[in-house]
Amino acid sequence: MSEIAITLPDGSSRSLNAGATGADLALSIGAGLARAALVIEVDGAAADLSAPLPDGAQIRIITDRDSEALEHLRHSTAHVMAQAVLELWPGATFAGGPPIEDGFYYDFELPGSGSFADEDLLRIDEKMRQIISADQPFERFELPLDAALQLMADHPYKRVFMELAAAGEEADGEVGSGTEISFYRNTDEFVDMCRGPHVPSTGRLGHFKLTRHGGAYFRGSELNPMLQRIYAAAFASKKDLAAHLHRQEEAAKRDHRKLGVELDLFSFPEEIGSGLAVFHPKGGIIRRLMEDYSRVRHEQADYEFVYSPHITKSNLFETSGHLQWFADGMFPPMEIDHDHNHADSDSDSAVDADSAVDTGASGEGGLAVIEPVQGTGTQYYLKPMNCPFHILIFKSRQRSYRELPLRMFEFGTVYRYEKSGVVHGLTRVRGMTQDDAHIFTTKEQMGAELGSILTFVLDLLRDYGLDDFYLELSTKPEKKAVGTDEEWDEATEALRAAATAMDIDLVMDPGGGAFYGPKISVQARDAIGRTWQMSTIQVDFQLPQRFEMTYIGNDGEKHRPIMIHRALFGSVERFFAVLVEHYAGAFPAWLSPVQAKILPVSEAHADYAHEVAAELRGAGFRVEVADADETLGNRIRRAKGEKLPFVLVVGESDVEHRTVGVNPRGNEVERDVPLASFVDRLAAQVASKK
RNA sequence: GCCCGAGUAGCUCAGUUGGCAGAGCAGCUGUCUUGUAAACAGCAGGUCGUCAGUUCAAUUCUGACCUCGGGCUCCA
């Protein structure tokens, strides 16, 4: 029998009998390794342990200690879930089931367009554990396309994947790239089409939890049927799974919607409408501080402040292209009926105005009914974006190259008609305020301006406590886009150059740009590692053309400016939500609605408590006093629940020595702190923005 | 918009197989006057999301709508 030679990662080589598999190799190294081995890498490509090893290959054995193993454990567990569901629901079919971050999902179609109930997850879990106990092997086999299609005769979605792959199209990773279609057989009853590899047998799995279920369009398109998806978390060990579930619980505690109620920051009264928030006084303080500081920084960065109305005639959004490209995202128009009075009466308008007042005041049935007149009025729209208004400010007079870059800033409130299923707390609303700016530059200035904007953005975000970023570059959308490829390329390259100069990770988002131009978005990681899309910076050649914007260059000729759109917070509402979750409601002193709460030990110390409060207020701090009509312990508990930076307790000795007892958030209690030194300390903390 | 689920007091949640709705916390009033995370007593608080339908009777059953939650799509 001939032999083959393989090389291991440490550079050593081994000889094995021809036809030897990864499992044989692992066993030849050690029984422990053989037990731990899950899959192998053959020349860098993952493969089954049961696959015969090619001569001369570089082999790496993957165990559950290797990070790559997780993907395979999750993928294999997904197969077990599919087997369980298909056994429990005869007649069900399945589509795709990939590993994802923290786990996996699988899409199913249940007989009779059924869907999963919460309790079903328990049944499926139980069945999965039976399959795992049975330690079924994952046996790979391959078939030519026509035989494969026949094998999956009852599973139309699998056939779609095969046909896509056969046509050379993207098949969502469900089918391998070879000419043969690969399958894995667990039992005679259960075979799943899969590119593999898989762990050797189901017995190697088990640290998973089915977490959620919901609808999901086949291949992510709303034109396709809706399938039923089950999500699960899966890890290599019980400990890792428990840690993940714990992290989820901790994240849930930070949910800004929950903290918004608990800390009395904002609400969404049903009477107003979905996705429309009101900010309560405490939330209002935070929001005002966020905005105030932003204004100061923008002023320093040479932005000019402008204001614009919330509604406009439709012409403006026709010119801008919004009605052509963005109408789905806009509230329907209001019809303002200019012609009504004329239709009613041919007399002159002065008489009309008088008679209208008379009718309203004296009519027996109340106000006169105004009949709608079709098609003769003017349509007004709530604005979904601020850009056209700023353009009109630019165009209000002739502009010189000496004025550029011209930076216009506005906290501009916009309204977008978000689909009913997507509204979500403050992160996805229908009315929001953008910290919006539009910068008009010459082509030559654009690159430098983009660089300074990015620096400005990152600096400002750091002041709000976010300091872990990456950048995303979104390019031309395939369907909805205006402008030539050349313009898009030029704008995209300018953004790319600015981004790469930042020394921060840059990831591509192909086709993710707005209809009028490419964008860079700044993604920030919060205190528990979640990423949020914050700022966006977009280059726009289109709107200056559509609005025929010009400036006079130093050559005396008219030139077209370039426009840069940017928002740092994204929206004030979303940024507010991110800060709530980032700080878990425990805002740093500079943003905290109440920086210190003063608790007199008893009524005898009330005067001094109010004196302390007055002094702190005089020093510019936000404080409250909790009078002694409850026990001190209870007042402390309640104050702590408000997540304030400081609780101050003042009693007999404090009155005597003009001191305070300081109970700082997250630290030990300190007694007999001189009031003056506490003032300095709080001032320093506020100034540091920590 | 689509698939699922849920709406009971300010908050968190019980409950009614159709017969006048309950707790804890919060609120109010009183007593207590407190040195670092829950003093005591009393009072008040709900068209049981909205509107229809079935019924002698609907918070409970049916339907539509509204709002919220999870998922898809979309997005600042």
Coordinates of N, CA and C in Angstrom, one line a residue, chain A residues 545-684:
Chain A
Q545 N -26.4 70.6 -9.4 CA -26.9 70.7 -10.8 C -28.3 70.9 -10.9
R546 N -29.1 70.2 -10.1 CA -30.6 70.3 -10.2 C -31.0 71.7 -9.9
F547 N -30.4 72.3 -8.9 CA -30.7 73.6 -8.5 C -29.9 74.7 -9.2
E548 N -29.1 74.3 -10.2 CA -28.3 75.2 -11.0 C -27.6 76.2 -10.1
M549 N -26.9 75.6 -9.1 CA -26.1 76.5 -8.2 C -24.8 76.9 -8.8
T550 N -24.4 78.2 -8.5 CA -23.2 78.6 -9.1 C -22.5 79.6 -8.1
Y551 N -21.2 79.7 -8.2 CA -20.5 80.8 -7.5 C -19.6 81.4 -8.5
I552 N -19.1 82.6 -8.3 CA -18.2 83.3 -9.2 C -16.8 83.0 -8.7
G553 N -16.0 82.4 -9.6 CA -14.6 82.0 -9.3 C -13.7 83.2 -9.5
N554 N -12.4 83.0 -9.2 CA -11.5 84.2 -9.2 C -11.2 84.5 -10.7
D555 N -11.7 83.7 -11.6 CA -11.6 84.0 -13.0 C -12.8 84.8 -13.5
G556 N -13.7 85.1 -12.6 CA -14.8 85.9 -13.0 C -15.9 85.1 -13.7
E557 N -15.7 83.8 -13.8 CA -16.7 82.9 -14.5 C -17.5 82.2 -13.4
K558 N -18.7 81.7 -13.9 CA -19.6 80.9 -13.0 C -19.0 79.5 -12.9
H559 N -19.0 79.0 -11.7 CA -18.7 77.6 -11.5 C -19.7 76.9 -10.6
R560 N -19.7 75.6 -10.7 CA -20.7 74.8 -9.9 C -20.1 74.4 -8.6
P561 N -20.7 74.7 -7.5 CA -20.1 74.1 -6.2 C -20.4 72.7 -6.0
I562 N -19.6 72.0 -5.2 CA -19.9 70.7 -4.7 C -20.5 70.8 -3.4
M563 N -21.4 69.8 -3.1 CA -22.2 69.9 -1.8 C -21.8 68.7 -1.0
I564 N -21.5 68.9 0.3 CA -21.3 67.8 1.2 C -22.4 67.8 2.2
H565 N -23.1 66.7 2.4 CA -24.1 66.6 3.4 C -23.5 65.9 4.6
R566 N -23.7 66.3 5.8 CA -23.2 65.5 6.9 C -24.1 65.8 8.2
A567 N -24.3 64.7 8.9 CA -24.9 64.8 10.2 C -24.0 64.0 11.2
L568 N -23.7 64.5 12.3 CA -22.8 63.8 13.3 C -23.6 62.9 14.2
F569 N -24.6 63.4 14.7 CA -25.4 62.5 15.6 C -26.2 61.5 14.8
G570 N -26.3 61.8 13.5 CA -27.3 61.1 12.7 C -28.6 61.8 12.9
S571 N -29.3 61.4 14.0 CA -30.4 62.2 14.4 C -30.2 62.4 15.9
V572 N -30.7 63.5 16.4 CA -30.6 63.8 17.8 C -31.2 62.6 18.6
E573 N -32.4 62.2 18.1 CA -33.1 61.1 18.8 C -32.3 59.8 18.9
R574 N -31.8 59.4 17.7 CA -31.0 58.2 17.7 C -29.8 58.3 18.6
F575 N -29.1 59.4 18.5 CA -27.9 59.6 19.3 C -28.2 59.6 20.8
F576 N -29.3 60.2 21.1 CA -29.8 60.2 22.5 C -30.0 58.7 23.0
A577 N -30.6 57.9 22.1 CA -30.8 56.5 22.5 C -29.5 55.8 22.6
V578 N -28.6 56.1 21.7 CA -27.3 55.4 21.8 C -26.6 55.8 23.1
L579 N -26.7 57.1 23.5 CA -26.0 57.5 24.8 C -26.7 56.9 26.0
V580 N -28.0 56.8 25.9 CA -28.7 56.1 27.1 C -28.2 54.7 27.2
E581 N -28.1 54.0 26.1 CA -27.6 52.6 26.2 C -26.2 52.5 26.5
H582 N -25.4 53.4 25.9 CA -23.9 53.3 26.1 C -23.6 53.5 27.6
Y583 N -24.3 54.5 28.2 CA -24.1 54.8 29.6 C -25.0 54.0 30.5
A584 N -25.9 53.2 30.0 CA -26.9 52.4 30.8 C -27.7 53.4 31.6
G585 N -27.9 54.6 31.2 CA -28.7 55.5 31.9 C -27.9 56.3 32.9
A586 N -26.7 55.9 33.2 CA -25.9 56.6 34.2 C -25.0 57.6 33.5
F587 N -25.6 58.8 33.2 CA -24.9 59.8 32.4 C -23.8 60.4 33.1
P588 N -22.7 60.7 32.4 CA -21.6 61.4 33.1 C -22.1 62.8 33.6
A589 N -21.4 63.3 34.5 CA -21.8 64.5 35.2 C -22.2 65.6 34.3
W590 N -21.5 65.8 33.2 CA -21.8 67.0 32.4 C -23.1 66.9 31.7
L591 N -23.6 65.6 31.5 CA -24.9 65.4 30.8 C -26.0 65.0 31.8
S592 N -25.7 64.7 33.0 CA -26.7 64.2 33.9 C -27.8 65.3 34.2
P593 N -29.1 64.9 34.1 CA -30.1 65.9 34.4 C -30.0 66.5 35.8
V594 N -29.7 65.6 36.8 CA -29.4 66.0 38.1 C -28.0 65.6 38.5
Q595 N -27.2 66.5 38.9 CA -25.8 66.1 39.1 C -25.6 65.7 40.6
A596 N -26.4 66.2 41.5 CA -26.2 65.8 42.9 C -27.6 66.0 43.6
K597 N -27.9 65.0 44.4 CA -29.2 65.1 45.2 C -28.7 65.2 46.6
I598 N -29.3 66.2 47.3 CA -28.9 66.5 48.7 C -29.9 66.0 49.7
L599 N -29.5 65.1 50.6 CA -30.4 64.5 51.6 C -30.1 64.9 53.0
P600 N -30.9 65.8 53.6 CA -30.7 66.1 55.0 C -31.0 64.8 55.8
V601 N -30.2 64.6 56.8 CA -30.4 63.4 57.7 C -31.8 63.5 58.4
S602 N -32.1 64.7 58.9 CA -33.4 64.9 59.5 C -33.8 66.3 59.2
E603 N -35.1 66.7 59.6 CA -35.6 68.0 59.3 C -34.7 69.1 59.9
A604 N -34.0 68.8 60.9 CA -33.1 69.7 61.6 C -32.0 70.2 60.6
H605 N -31.7 69.4 59.6 CA -30.6 69.8 58.7 C -31.1 70.3 57.4
A606 N -32.5 70.5 57.3 CA -33.1 70.9 56.0 C -32.5 72.3 55.6
D607 N -32.4 73.2 56.5 CA -31.9 74.5 56.1 C -30.5 74.4 55.5
Y608 N -29.7 73.7 56.1 CA -28.3 73.5 55.6 C -28.4 72.8 54.2
A609 N -29.2 71.8 54.1 CA -29.3 71.1 52.8 C -29.7 72.1 51.7
H610 N -30.6 73.0 52.0 CA -31.1 73.9 51.0 C -30.0 75.0 50.7
E611 N -29.2 75.2 51.7 CA -28.1 76.2 51.6 C -27.1 75.6 50.7
V612 N -26.8 74.3 50.9 CA -25.8 73.6 50.0 C -26.3 73.6 48.6
A613 N -27.6 73.3 48.5 CA -28.2 73.3 47.1 C -28.1 74.6 46.4
A614 N -28.3 75.7 47.2 CA -28.2 77.0 46.6 C -26.8 77.3 46.2
E615 N -25.9 76.9 47.0 CA -24.5 77.2 46.6 C -24.1 76.4 45.4
L616 N -24.5 75.2 45.3 CA -24.2 74.4 44.1 C -24.9 75.0 42.9
R617 N -26.1 75.4 43.0 CA -26.8 76.0 41.9 C -26.1 77.2 41.5
G618 N -25.7 78.0 42.5 CA -24.9 79.2 42.2 C -23.7 79.0 41.4
A619 N -23.1 77.8 41.6 CA -21.9 77.4 40.9 C -22.2 76.8 39.6
G620 N -23.5 76.8 39.2 CA -23.9 76.3 37.9 C -24.2 74.9 37.8
F621 N -24.5 74.2 38.9 CA -24.8 72.8 38.9 C -26.3 72.6 39.0
R622 N -26.7 71.4 38.6 CA -28.1 71.0 38.6 C -28.3 70.0 39.8
V623 N -29.0 70.5 40.8 CA -29.2 69.7 42.1 C -30.6 69.7 42.5
E624 N -30.9 68.7 43.4 CA -32.2 68.6 44.0 C -32.0 68.3 45.5
V625 N -33.1 68.6 46.3 CA -33.0 68.3 47.7 C -34.1 67.3 47.9
A626 N -33.8 66.2 48.7 CA -34.9 65.2 49.1 C -35.1 65.4 50.6
D627 N -36.2 66.1 50.9 CA -36.5 66.4 52.3 C -36.7 65.2 53.1
A628 N -36.6 65.4 54.4 CA -36.5 64.2 55.4 C -37.9 63.7 55.8
D629 N -38.8 63.6 54.8 CA -40.1 63.0 55.2 C -40.2 61.5 55.0
E630 N -39.0 60.9 54.7 CA -38.9 59.5 54.6 C -37.6 59.1 55.2
T631 N -37.4 57.8 55.5 CA -36.2 57.4 56.1 C -35.0 57.7 55.2
L632 N -33.8 58.0 55.8 CA -32.7 58.3 55.0 C -32.4 57.1 54.0
G633 N -32.5 55.9 54.5 CA -32.1 54.7 53.7 C -33.0 54.7 52.5
N634 N -34.3 55.0 52.6 CA -35.2 54.9 51.5 C -34.9 56.0 50.5
R635 N -34.5 57.2 51.0 CA -34.2 58.3 50.1 C -32.9 58.0 49.3
I636 N -32.0 57.4 50.0 CA -30.7 57.0 49.3 C -31.0 56.0 48.2
R637 N -31.9 55.0 48.6 CA -32.2 54.0 47.6 C -32.8 54.6 46.4
R638 N -33.7 55.5 46.6 CA -34.4 56.1 45.4 C -33.5 57.0 44.6
A639 N -32.6 57.7 45.3 CA -31.7 58.6 44.6 C -30.8 57.7 43.8
K640 N -30.3 56.6 44.3 CA -29.4 55.7 43.6 C -30.1 55.1 42.3
G641 N -31.4 54.9 42.5 CA -32.2 54.4 41.4 C -32.2 55.4 40.2
E642 N -32.0 56.6 40.5 CA -32.0 57.7 39.5 C -30.7 57.7 38.8
K643 N -29.7 56.9 39.2 CA -28.4 56.8 38.6 C -27.7 58.2 38.6
L644 N -27.8 59.0 39.6 CA -27.2 60.3 39.7 C -25.7 60.1 39.9
P645 N -24.9 61.1 39.5 CA -23.4 61.0 39.8 C -23.1 61.1 41.3
F646 N -23.9 61.9 42.0 CA -23.6 62.1 43.4 C -24.9 62.2 44.3
V647 N -24.8 61.5 45.4 CA -25.8 61.7 46.4 C -25.1 62.3 47.6
L648 N -25.6 63.4 48.1 CA -24.9 64.1 49.2 C -25.8 64.0 50.5
V649 N -25.3 63.5 51.6 CA -26.0 63.3 52.8 C -25.4 64.4 53.8
V650 N -26.3 65.2 54.3 CA -25.8 66.2 55.3 C -26.5 66.1 56.6
G651 N -25.7 66.0 57.7 CA -26.3 65.9 59.1 C -25.6 66.8 60.0
E652 N -25.7 66.5 61.3 CA -25.3 67.4 62.3 C -23.8 67.9 62.1
S653 N -22.9 67.0 61.9 CA -21.5 67.4 61.9 C -21.2 68.2 60.6
D654 N -22.0 67.9 59.5 CA -21.8 68.7 58.3 C -22.3 70.2 58.5
V655 N -23.4 70.3 59.2 CA -23.9 71.7 59.5 C -22.8 72.4 60.3
E656 N -22.2 71.8 61.2 CA -21.2 72.4 62.1 C -19.9 72.8 61.3
H657 N -19.5 71.9 60.4 CA -18.2 72.1 59.8 C -18.3 72.5 58.3
R658 N -19.5 72.7 57.8 CA -19.8 73.1 56.4 C -19.1 72.1 55.5
T659 N -19.5 70.8 55.7 CA -19.1 69.7 54.9 C -20.3 69.0 54.4
V660 N -20.0 68.0 53.6 CA -21.0 67.1 53.0 C -20.5 65.6 53.1
G661 N -21.5 64.7 53.2 CA -21.2 63.3 53.0 C -21.4 63.0 51.5
V662 N -20.4 62.5 50.9 CA -20.4 62.3 49.5 C -20.6 60.8 49.2
N663 N -21.7 60.4 48.5 CA -21.9 59.1 48.1 C -21.9 59.1 46.5
P664 N -20.7 58.8 46.0 CA -20.6 58.9 44.5 C -21.1 57.6 43.9
R665 N -21.6 57.7 42.7 CA -22.1 56.6 41.9 C -20.9 55.6 41.7
G666 N -21.1 54.4 42.1 CA -20.0 53.4 41.8 C -18.8 53.4 42.7
N667 N -18.8 54.3 43.8 CA -17.7 54.4 44.6 C -18.1 54.4 46.1
E668 N -17.1 54.3 47.0 CA -17.3 54.3 48.4 C -17.8 55.6 48.9
V669 N -18.6 55.6 50.0 CA -19.0 56.8 50.7 C -17.9 57.5 51.4
E670 N -17.9 58.8 51.3 CA -16.9 59.6 51.9 C -17.6 60.6 52.9
R671 N -17.0 60.7 54.1 CA -17.6 61.6 55.1 C -16.8 62.9 55.3
D672 N -17.4 63.9 55.7 CA -16.8 65.1 56.1 C -16.0 65.8 55.0
V673 N -16.5 65.8 53.8 CA -15.9 66.4 52.7 C -16.2 67.9 52.7
P674 N -15.3 68.8 52.7 CA -15.6 70.2 52.7 C -16.4 70.6 51.5
L675 N -17.5 71.4 51.7 CA -18.3 71.7 50.6 C -17.5 72.3 49.4
A676 N -16.6 73.2 49.8 CA -15.8 73.9 48.7 C -15.0 72.9 47.9
S677 N -14.5 71.9 48.5 CA -13.7 70.9 47.7 C -14.6 70.0 46.9
F678 N -15.9 69.8 47.4 CA -16.8 69.0 46.5 C -17.2 69.9 45.3
V679 N -17.4 71.2 45.5 CA -17.7 72.0 44.3 C -16.5 71.9 43.3
D680 N -15.3 72.0 43.7 CA -14.2 71.9 42.8 C -14.2 70.6 42.1
R681 N -14.5 69.5 42.9 CA -14.4 68.2 42.3 C -15.5 68.0 41.2
L682 N -16.7 68.5 41.5 CA -17.8 68.3 40.6 C -17.5 69.2 39.3
A683 N -16.9 70.4 39.5 CA -16.6 71.2 38.4 C -15.6 70.5 37.5
A684 N -14.6 69.9 38.1 CA -13.5 69.2 37.4 C -14.1 68.0 36.6

